[in-house]
Each structure stands twice: as C-alpha cells, then as structure tokens.
Coordinates of C-alpha atoms and ligand atoms in Angstrom, one line a residue:
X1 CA 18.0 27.3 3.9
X2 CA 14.6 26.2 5.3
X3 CA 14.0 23.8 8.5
X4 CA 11.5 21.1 7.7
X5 CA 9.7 19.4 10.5
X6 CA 8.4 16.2 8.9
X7 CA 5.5 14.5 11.6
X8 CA 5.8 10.7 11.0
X9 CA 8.4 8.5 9.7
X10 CA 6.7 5.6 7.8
X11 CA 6.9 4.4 4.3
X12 CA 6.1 7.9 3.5
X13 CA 7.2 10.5 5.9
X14 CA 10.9 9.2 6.3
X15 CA 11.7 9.0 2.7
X16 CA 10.2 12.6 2.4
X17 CA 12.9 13.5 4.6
X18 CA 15.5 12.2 3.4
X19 CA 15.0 13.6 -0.5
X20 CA 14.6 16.9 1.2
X21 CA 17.6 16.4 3.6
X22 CA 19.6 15.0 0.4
X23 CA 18.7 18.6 -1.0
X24 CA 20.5 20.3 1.6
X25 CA 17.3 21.3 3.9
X26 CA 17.5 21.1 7.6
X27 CA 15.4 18.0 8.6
X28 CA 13.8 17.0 11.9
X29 CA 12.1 13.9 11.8
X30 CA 9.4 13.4 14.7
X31 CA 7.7 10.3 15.5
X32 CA 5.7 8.5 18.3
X33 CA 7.3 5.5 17.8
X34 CA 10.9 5.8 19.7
X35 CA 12.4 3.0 18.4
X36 CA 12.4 4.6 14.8
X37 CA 13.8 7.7 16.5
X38 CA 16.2 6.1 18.1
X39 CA 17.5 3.6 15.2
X40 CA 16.9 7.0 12.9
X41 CA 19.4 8.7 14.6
X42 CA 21.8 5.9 14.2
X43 CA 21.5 6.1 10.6
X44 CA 19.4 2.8 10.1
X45 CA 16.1 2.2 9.4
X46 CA 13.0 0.0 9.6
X47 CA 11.4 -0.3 6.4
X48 CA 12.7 -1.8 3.3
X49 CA 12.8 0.4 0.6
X50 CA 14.6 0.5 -2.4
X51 CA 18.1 2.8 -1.9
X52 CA 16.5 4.6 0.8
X53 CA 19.6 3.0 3.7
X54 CA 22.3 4.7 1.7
X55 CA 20.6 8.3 1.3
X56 CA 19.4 8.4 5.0
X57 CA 22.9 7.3 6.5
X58 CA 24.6 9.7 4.7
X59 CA 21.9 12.7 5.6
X60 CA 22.1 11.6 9.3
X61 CA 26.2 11.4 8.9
X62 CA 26.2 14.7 7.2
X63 CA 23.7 16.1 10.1
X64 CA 20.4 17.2 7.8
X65 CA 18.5 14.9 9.3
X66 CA 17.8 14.3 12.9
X67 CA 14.7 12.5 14.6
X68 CA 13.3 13.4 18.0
X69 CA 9.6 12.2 19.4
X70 CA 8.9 16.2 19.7
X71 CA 8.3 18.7 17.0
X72 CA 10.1 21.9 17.1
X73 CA 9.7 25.2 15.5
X74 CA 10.2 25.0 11.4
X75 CA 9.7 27.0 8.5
X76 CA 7.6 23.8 7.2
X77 CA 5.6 21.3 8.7
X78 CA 4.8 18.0 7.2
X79 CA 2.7 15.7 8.3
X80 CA 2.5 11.7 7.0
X81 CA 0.5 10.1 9.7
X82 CA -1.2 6.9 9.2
X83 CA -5.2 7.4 8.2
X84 CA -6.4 3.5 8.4
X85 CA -10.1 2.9 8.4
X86 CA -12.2 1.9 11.5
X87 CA -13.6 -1.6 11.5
X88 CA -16.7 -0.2 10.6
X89 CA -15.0 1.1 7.1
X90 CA -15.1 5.1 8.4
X91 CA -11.9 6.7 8.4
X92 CA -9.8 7.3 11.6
X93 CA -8.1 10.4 11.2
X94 CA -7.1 10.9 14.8
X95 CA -3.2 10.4 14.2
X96 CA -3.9 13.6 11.6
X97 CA -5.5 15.2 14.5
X98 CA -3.1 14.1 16.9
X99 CA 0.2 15.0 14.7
X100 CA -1.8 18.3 14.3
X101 CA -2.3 19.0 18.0
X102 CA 1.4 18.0 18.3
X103 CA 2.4 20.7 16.2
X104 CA 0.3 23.6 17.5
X105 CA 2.7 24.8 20.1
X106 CA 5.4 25.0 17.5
X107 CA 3.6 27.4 15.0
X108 CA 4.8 31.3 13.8
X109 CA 3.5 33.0 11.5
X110 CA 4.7 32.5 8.3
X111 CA 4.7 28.4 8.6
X112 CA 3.2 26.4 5.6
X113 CA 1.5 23.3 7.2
X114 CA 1.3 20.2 4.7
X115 CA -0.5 17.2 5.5
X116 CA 0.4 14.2 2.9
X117 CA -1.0 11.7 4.6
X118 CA -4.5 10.8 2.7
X119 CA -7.4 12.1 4.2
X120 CA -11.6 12.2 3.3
X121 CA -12.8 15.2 1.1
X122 CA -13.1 18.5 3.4
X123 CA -10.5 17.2 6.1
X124 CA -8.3 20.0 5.3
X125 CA -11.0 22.7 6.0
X126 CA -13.3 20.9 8.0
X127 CA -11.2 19.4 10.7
X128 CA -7.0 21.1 10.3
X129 CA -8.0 24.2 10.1
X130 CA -10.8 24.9 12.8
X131 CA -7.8 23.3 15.0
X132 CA -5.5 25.9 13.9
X133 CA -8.1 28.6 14.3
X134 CA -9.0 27.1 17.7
X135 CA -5.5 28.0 19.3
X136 CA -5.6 32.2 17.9
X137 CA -3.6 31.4 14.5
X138 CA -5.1 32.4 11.1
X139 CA -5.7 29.9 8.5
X140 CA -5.6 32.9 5.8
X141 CA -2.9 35.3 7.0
X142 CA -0.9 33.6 9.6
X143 CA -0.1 29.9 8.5
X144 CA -0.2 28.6 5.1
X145 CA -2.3 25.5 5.0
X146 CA -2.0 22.7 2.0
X147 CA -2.7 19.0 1.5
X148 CA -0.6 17.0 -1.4
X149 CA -1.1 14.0 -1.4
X150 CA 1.2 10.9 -1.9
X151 CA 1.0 9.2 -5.2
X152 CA 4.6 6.7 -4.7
X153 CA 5.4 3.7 -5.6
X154 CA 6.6 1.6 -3.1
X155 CA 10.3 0.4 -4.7
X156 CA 10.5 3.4 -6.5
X157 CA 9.7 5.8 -3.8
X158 CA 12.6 7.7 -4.0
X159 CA 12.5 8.0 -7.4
X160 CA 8.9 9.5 -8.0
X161 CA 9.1 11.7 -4.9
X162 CA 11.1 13.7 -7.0
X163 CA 9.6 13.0 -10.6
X164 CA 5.7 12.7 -9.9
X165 CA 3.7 15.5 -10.7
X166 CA 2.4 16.7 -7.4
X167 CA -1.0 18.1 -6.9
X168 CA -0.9 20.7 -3.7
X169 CA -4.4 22.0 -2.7
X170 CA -4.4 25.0 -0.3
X171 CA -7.3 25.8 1.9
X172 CA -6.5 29.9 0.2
X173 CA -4.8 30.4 -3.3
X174 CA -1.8 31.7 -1.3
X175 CA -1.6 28.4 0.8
X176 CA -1.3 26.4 -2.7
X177 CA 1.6 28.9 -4.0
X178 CA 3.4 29.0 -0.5
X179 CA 3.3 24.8 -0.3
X180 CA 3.7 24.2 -3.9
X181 CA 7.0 26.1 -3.5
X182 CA 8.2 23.8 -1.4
X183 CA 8.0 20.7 -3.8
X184 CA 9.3 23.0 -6.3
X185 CA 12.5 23.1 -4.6
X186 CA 13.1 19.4 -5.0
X187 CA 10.6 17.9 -7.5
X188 CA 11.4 18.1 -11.4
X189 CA 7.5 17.1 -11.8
X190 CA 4.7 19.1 -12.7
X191 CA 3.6 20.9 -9.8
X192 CA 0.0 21.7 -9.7
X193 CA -2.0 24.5 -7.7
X194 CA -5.4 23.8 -6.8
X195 CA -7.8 23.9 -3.8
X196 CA -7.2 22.0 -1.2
X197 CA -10.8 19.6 -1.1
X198 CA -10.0 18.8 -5.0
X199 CA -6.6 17.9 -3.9
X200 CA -8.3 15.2 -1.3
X201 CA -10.7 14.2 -4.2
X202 CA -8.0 13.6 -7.1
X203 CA -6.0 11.4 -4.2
X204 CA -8.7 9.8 -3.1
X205 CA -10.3 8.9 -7.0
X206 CA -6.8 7.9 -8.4
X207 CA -7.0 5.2 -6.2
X208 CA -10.8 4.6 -6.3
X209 CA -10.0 4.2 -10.6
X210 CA -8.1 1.5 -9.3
X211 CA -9.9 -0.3 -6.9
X212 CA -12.7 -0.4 -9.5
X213 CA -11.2 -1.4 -12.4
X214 CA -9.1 -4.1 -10.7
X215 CA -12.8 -5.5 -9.1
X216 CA -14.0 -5.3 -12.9
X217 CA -11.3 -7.9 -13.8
X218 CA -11.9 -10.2 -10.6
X219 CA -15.5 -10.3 -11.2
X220 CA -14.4 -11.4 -14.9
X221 CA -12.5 -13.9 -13.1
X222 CA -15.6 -15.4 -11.6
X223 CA -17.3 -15.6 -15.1
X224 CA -14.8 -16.9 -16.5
X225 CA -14.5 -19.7 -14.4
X226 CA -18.4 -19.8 -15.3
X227 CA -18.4 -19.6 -18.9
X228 CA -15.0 -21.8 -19.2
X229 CA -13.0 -18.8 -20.6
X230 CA -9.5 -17.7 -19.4
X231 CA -9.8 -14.1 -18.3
X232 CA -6.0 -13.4 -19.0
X233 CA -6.8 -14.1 -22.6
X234 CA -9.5 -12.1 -22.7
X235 CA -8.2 -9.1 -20.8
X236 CA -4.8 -9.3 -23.3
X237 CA -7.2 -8.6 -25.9
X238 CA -9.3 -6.2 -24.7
X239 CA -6.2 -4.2 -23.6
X240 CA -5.5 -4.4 -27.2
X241 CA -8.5 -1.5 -28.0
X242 CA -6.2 1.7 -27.7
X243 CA -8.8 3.1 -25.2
X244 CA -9.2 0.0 -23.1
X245 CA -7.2 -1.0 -20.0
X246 CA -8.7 -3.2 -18.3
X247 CA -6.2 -4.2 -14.8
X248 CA -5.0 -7.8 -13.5
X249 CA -7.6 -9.9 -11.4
X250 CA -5.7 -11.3 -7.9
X251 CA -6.9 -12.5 -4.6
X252 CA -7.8 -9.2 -3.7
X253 CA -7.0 -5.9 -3.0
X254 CA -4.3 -4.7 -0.1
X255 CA -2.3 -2.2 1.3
X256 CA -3.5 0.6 3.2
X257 CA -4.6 3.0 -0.2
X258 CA -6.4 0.8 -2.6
X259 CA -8.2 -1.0 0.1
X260 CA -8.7 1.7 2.3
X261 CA -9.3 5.1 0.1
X262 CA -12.6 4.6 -1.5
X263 CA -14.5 4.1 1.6
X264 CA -13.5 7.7 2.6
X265 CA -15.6 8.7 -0.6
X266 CA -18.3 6.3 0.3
X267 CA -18.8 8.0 3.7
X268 CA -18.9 11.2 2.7
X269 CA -21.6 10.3 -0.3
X270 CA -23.0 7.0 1.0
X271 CA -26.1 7.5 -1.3
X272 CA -24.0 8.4 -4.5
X273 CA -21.6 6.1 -4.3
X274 CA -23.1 2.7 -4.9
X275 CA -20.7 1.8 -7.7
X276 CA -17.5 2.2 -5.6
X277 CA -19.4 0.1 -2.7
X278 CA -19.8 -2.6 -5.2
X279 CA -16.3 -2.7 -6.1
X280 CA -15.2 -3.2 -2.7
X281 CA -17.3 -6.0 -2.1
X282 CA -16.2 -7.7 -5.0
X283 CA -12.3 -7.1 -4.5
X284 CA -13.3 -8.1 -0.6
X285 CA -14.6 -11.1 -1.6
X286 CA -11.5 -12.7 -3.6
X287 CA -9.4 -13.9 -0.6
X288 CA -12.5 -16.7 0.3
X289 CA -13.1 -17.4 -3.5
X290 CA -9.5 -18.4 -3.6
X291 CA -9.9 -20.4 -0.4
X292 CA -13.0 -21.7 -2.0
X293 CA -10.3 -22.8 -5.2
X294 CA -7.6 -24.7 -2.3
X295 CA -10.7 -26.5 -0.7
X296 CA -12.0 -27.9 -4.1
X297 CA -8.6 -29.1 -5.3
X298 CA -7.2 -30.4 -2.1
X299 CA -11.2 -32.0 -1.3
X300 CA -9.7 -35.5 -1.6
X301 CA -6.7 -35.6 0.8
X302 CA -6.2 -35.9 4.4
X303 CA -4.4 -33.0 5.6
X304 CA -3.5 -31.4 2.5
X305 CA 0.3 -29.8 2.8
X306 CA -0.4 -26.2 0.9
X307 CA 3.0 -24.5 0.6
X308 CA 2.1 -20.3 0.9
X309 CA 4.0 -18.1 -1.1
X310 CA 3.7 -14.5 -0.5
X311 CA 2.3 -12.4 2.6
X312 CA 2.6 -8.6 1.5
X313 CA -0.2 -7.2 -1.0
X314 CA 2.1 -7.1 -3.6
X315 CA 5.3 -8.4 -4.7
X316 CA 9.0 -6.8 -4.1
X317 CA 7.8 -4.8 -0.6
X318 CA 7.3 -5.9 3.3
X319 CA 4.3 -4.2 3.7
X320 CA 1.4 -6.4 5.1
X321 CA -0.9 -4.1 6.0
X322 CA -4.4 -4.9 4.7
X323 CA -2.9 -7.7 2.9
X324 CA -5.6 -9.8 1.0
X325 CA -2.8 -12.8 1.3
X326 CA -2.7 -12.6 4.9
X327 CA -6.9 -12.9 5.0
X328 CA -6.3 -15.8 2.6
X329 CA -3.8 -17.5 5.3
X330 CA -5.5 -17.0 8.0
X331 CA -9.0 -18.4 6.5
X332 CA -7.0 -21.6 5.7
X333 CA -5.2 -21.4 9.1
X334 CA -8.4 -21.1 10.5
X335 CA -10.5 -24.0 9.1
X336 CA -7.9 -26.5 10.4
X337 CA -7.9 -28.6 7.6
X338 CA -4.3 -28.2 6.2
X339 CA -0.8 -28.7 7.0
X340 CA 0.8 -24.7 6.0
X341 CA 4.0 -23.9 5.1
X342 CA 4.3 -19.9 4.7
X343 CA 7.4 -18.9 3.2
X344 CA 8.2 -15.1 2.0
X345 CA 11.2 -13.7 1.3
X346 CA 10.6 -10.4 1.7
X347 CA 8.9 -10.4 5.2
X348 CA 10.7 -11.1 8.8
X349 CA 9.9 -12.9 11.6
X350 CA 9.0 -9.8 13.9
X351 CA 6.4 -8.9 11.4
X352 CA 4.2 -11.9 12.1
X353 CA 2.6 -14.2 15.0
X354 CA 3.8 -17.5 13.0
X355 CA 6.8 -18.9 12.1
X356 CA 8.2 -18.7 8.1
X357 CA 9.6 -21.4 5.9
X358 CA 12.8 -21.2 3.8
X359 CA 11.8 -21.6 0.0
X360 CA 12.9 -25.5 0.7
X361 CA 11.1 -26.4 4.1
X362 CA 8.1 -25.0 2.4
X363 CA 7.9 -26.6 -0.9
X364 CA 9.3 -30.0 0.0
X365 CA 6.7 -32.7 0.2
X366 CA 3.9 -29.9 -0.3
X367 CA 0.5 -31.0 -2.6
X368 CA -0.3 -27.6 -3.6
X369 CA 2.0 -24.3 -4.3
X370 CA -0.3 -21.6 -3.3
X371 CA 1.1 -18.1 -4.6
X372 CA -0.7 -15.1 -3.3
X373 CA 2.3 -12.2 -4.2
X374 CA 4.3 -11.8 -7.3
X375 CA 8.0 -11.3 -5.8
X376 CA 10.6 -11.8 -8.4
X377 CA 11.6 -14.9 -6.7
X378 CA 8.2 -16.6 -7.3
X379 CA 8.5 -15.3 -10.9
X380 CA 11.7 -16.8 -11.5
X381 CA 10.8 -19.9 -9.8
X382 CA 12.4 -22.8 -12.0
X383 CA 9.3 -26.2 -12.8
X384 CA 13.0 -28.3 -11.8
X385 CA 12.5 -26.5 -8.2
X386 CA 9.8 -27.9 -7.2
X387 CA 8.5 -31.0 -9.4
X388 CA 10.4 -33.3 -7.5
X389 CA 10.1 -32.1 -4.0
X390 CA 6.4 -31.8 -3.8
X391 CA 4.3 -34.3 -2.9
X392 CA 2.0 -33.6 -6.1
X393 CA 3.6 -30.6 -8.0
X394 CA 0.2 -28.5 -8.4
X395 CA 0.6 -25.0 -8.4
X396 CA -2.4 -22.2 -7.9
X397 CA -0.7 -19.1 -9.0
X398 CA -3.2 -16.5 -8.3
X399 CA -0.9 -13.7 -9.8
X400 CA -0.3 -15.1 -13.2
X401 CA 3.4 -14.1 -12.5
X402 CA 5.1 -18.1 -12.9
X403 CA 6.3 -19.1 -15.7
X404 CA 6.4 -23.1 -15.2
X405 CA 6.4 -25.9 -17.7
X406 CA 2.6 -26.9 -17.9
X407 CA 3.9 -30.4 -18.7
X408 CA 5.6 -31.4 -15.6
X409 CA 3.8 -29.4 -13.2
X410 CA -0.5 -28.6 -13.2
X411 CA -0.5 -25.0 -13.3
X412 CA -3.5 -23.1 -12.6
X413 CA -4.3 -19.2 -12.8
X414 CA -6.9 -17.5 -11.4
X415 CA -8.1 -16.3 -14.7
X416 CA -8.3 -20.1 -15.9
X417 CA -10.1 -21.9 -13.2
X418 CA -12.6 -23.7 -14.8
X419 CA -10.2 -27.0 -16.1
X420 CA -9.3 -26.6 -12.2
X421 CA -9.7 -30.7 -10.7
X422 CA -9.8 -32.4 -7.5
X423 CA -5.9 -34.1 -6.6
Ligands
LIG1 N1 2.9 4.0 1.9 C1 2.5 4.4 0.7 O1 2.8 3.8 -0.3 C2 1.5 5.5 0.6 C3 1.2 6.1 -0.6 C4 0.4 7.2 -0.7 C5 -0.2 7.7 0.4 N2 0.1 7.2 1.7 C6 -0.5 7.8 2.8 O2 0.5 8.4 3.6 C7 0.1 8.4 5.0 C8 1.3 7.7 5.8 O3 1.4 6.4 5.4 P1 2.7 5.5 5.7 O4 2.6 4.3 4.8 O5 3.9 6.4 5.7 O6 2.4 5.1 7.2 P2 3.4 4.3 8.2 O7 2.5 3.6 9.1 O8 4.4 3.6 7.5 O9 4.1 5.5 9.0 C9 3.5 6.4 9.8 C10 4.3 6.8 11.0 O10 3.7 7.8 11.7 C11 4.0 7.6 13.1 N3 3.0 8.4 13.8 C12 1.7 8.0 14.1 N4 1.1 9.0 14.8 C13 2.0 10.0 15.0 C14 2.0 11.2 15.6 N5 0.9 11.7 16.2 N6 3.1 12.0 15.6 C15 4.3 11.5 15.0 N7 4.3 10.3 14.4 C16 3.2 9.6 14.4 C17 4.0 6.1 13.2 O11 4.6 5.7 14.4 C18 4.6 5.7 11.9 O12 6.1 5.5 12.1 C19 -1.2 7.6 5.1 O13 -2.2 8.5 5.1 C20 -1.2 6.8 3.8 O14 -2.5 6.5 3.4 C21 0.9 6.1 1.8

C-alpha cells in the first residue's frame, strides 16, 4: 500500500487525507501550522466541515493518518498550500514554492508530486519543475510531476472528493498516467489525463465562468433598480430558455477561488483579458452598493441599530476569507454612523477582532435586518421572530434566501431595490 505525504492541512489538504487514509493508504499530514498538527494528532480538528470529525478520528485511531510539521519520504506527495493574491491582485505562490522546497530533501525516484492547490497557467512548468531540476532530479524520468486541481464543495467536500471528475495535467504524458492513478484508487469520477498548463487553465476558467456570470446578474441588479424591474423575476425567466443560466446577484463575491482565480488569468494576459477585469470590478463593487442601500434607508434616524446576519461568503461554512460580508461590515463599522449587532451562527469568536450577538441580542430593538449570507437559519427565519423585537421590522435580504410575510415585515431584495424608502 502506498505512503501519501499530503503538504497542508486546510479545507483542502486534510480532507484529502483523510478520504485517502479512509481507503487504507498510509497518511502523513504536514503542516506549518503546529497547532493543527498537534490537535490532528489528537484526532480533532479545526475546520468545520460536513462529516469530516468522524472520518479523521477514526483514521487517526486506526493509525493511517498522522501529522508532523516535516515531510518525510512517500511514494506520493501532495501539496494544498494556500495561493491568495497580493494586494496588488498578482498571485502569491510562495507557500507552493515553499511546500515545494520543503519536500525536495524527501524525493526518490519514482515519486509523483501533485500540487492541488490552484495556481496561474505555466506554474507547474515554469516555477515546480525548474525547482526540482535545480536540486539534480528529473522532471521526465525521475519524478512524476502533475497538477489537479480542486473543484469541492465546501459541505460536501467529502462527498465530491470521491465523485468529481478530476482533471490531472502532467508536465509529460507519463506524469498525467502516474498521478491520475492515484485518484483512481479512490475516486469513482471520471478521471481525465491532460497536460498539465490545460489543467491550470480549466481550474482557473471554471471559476472565471463564475465570477463572470455572477457579475452579469449584479450589474442587472443595478439596472434594475434603475429601470424599476425585479432582477429575480427576470433572471427566473431567462433561466427558463433551456440554454440560459444566468447565476444569483449578492453583495459580492468571496472566498479565496471565485474572488481570487481570475486575476491569475488577468496577469498572465493583462491585454486579453479585459472582459474578466470587468467582471471583477463589478462583483468588487457590490459590498459599497449595498452599504449605499443601508445609508438610504436608515438616512433619517439617529444612530440606526442594523442587526448583521452573516460573515462567511456563503451560507452553511466558517470560511471568511475574502468575504464580501466582512467588507460590507467593516464599511458600516467604519463610517460610524450605526449601532451593529453581528450575529452568525456558523462563525466563532477566535475567528474575528469583534464580539458576536446571539440571534436575540442582535435582532432585538434593531431598525434594519441586514442579511449578507444565506445559512439555513436565516432561511428558516420565522416574520413572528423578529416583527415584534425590532425596533422597525425592515429587513434587506441581499441573498433572496428569507422567506418572510411581506405584510408584517418590509422586505427588500437586492434584485428589487427600486420600491426601496427611507424609515
Ligand atoms: N477551500 C476550497 O474550497 C478550495 C477549493 C478549490 C481549490 N482550493 C485551493 O486549494 C488550495 C488550498 O486551499 P485551502 O482552502 O485548503 O487552504 P487553507 O488555508 O485552509 O489550508 C492551507 C494549509 O496549508 C498550511 N501551509 C501553508 N504553507 C505551508 C507549507 N509551506 N508547508 C505545509 N503547510 C503549509 C497552512 O498552515 C494551512 O493549514 C488553495 O490553492 C485554494 O485556492 C480550495
């Protein structure tokens, strides 16, 4: 049975070794961070994701799965490093260096090195590789070299780990066989062979598709409120063409992929990539146009109390990261014109520099319900639940995900802003 040495254990690298550790491989999970070695090899862990507590404490119980901060010699290396973006929008891809350097010391010949974490076209040859070669290893007879990219869902990662097709891109033919072997082991998916700076390019546009079409419907949003037409409407029945799909408008786009990806392209092909620029700037723009939304409504009270309901860029995960709600809260935080109650379930304490409110300490005596995720809770929220505890029971739902009775409460979405009035 192989040894897997998996570099990284985030949101993607730990539950990568736990599905293979689940699958009888020998795991060793390495990270920098020695608090998530440490609490690793106690069988906990420190993200929230769906089912992934049961599988790793019994892999750590049952011994497949061990952390350490230091690689060691494997059959397979795996690497799912962070690749954020520098404030000037280039990519930083020193973790991917870093976690490659790590590694170096710890090759044979015969290894098939896999980086998942998402990187800019040509990474894989232009920058891996040459620091393979660099140390006396060859990239097309001594180590097999492949990048497959990640394509989960968080709150269903363990589930498409195994069921996604995977797309595995090897800097030779061989590389592609040698890593697309090792997902075969464990993933009833499609697996597909290809090279490995088409593999960067299909990760990279997937999420680009996105990022685009979701700035198509927010600039809809915008004319909408213009035009007095409710974009939901019209985006239900456009989506009604069988070739048409258009995605749901929000105040913006988070996370590290959608909001990060496309400006890997747009480095790479600043020139050619004006359209994918464009969409950026529009999805960027959406946390301040919904600020622009709290200011008009609350314009006439002192101190407006606006209750905040979500952090994370989407609903039913922690994650923060690049989180177009947290821009939203910290604009309002910032002009100092409103009394904030931030309340989300899903997000703890030691994530963020100001305190939460329970679901009740929030809404009570609130003017407006400001909803920036769609968690289940704020789906299910009952129009009883909060009517009588705000102060005035207006809610901005900028996730069309409530379902409140219009007649008690003043509901507004953010594809139906033009009715939208001062309190
Ligand atoms: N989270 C997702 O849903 C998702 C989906 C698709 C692709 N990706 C990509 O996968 C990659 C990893 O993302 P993530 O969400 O798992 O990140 P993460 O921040 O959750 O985890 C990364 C881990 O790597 C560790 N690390 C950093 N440098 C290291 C090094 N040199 N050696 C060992 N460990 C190191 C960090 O301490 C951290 O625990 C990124 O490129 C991301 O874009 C993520």
């Amino acid at each position: 049975m192989k040894k897997i040495c998996v570099i990284g254990l985030g949101y993607i690298g730990l539950p990568t070794a736990a599905v293979f550790a689940k699958a009888g491989y020998d795991i060793v999970g390495v990270d920098v961070n020695e608090r998530v070695v440490s609490s690793l090899n106690k069988g906990e862990i420190h993200i929230e994701e769906v089912g992934l507590p049961e599988v790793v404490k019994e892999v750590v119980e049952n011994g497949k799965l061990r952390a350490s901060v230091t690689p060691e010699e494997a059959d397979v290396f795996i690497i799912a490093v962070p690749t954020p973006i520098h404030e000037d929008t280039t990519a930083n891809i020193d973790y991917v260096v870093d976690a490659t350097k790590a590694i170096i010391p710890y090759l044979q010949k015969g290894n098939v090195v896999i980086v998942e974490s998402t990187i800019p076209p040509r990474t894989m040859d232009d920058v891996v590789a040459p620091l393979i070669e660099e140390k006396g290893l060859d990239t097309g007879y001594d180590i097999y070299l492949a990048h497959c990219p990640e394509r989960v869902l968080p709150g269903r990662i363990l589930i498409e780990l195994v069921e996604n097709t995977r797309i595995v891109g090897g800097t030779t033919p061989e590389a592609a066989k040698k890593a697309a072997d090792v997902y075969r082991a464990v993933v009833t998916g499609d697996v597909v062979e290809t090279e490995a700076v088409t593999a960067e390019m299909s990760k990279l546009m997937e999420n680009t598709f996105r990022d685009v079409n979701i700035a198509l419907a927010n600039e809809l949003v915008k004319i909408s409120q213009r035009l007095d037409v409710n974009a939901h409407k019209v985006i239900e029945l456009a989506n009604k063409h069988p070739r048409v799909n258009i995605h749901q408008p929000g105040p913006g786009v988070g996370g590290h992929c959608l909001a990060v990806d496309p400006y890997f392209i747009v480095e790479k092909a600043v020139e050619e990539s004006p359209l994918i620029s464009t969409a950026r700037k529009i999805n960027n723009s959406m946390p301040s146009f919904v600020v622009q939304q709290v200011q008009h409504l609350t314009s006439e009270l002192e101190k407006p109390v606006v209750a905040v309901f979500g952090l994370t860029y989407k609903g039913n995960i922690d994650d923060i990261r690049e989180s177009p709600a947290i821009e939203v809260l910290e604009m309002l935080q910032h002009s100092n014109r409103y009394e904030l109650r931030i309340h989300d379930p899903h997000v703890r304490a030691d994530q963020v520099s100001f305190s939460l409110q329970s679901f009740e300490e929030a809404i009570t005596g609130a003017n407006v319900l400001l909803i920036l995720t769609d968690h289940n809770e704020f789906k299910s929220i009952q129009t009883e639940d909060i009517v009588n505890k705000m102060k005035t029971p207006v809610v901005l739902d900028t996730r069309n995900c409530t379902n409140l009775d219009e007649s008690k409460a003043t509901v507004y979405k953010i594809g139906n802003l033009s009715t939208i009035k001062v309190i």
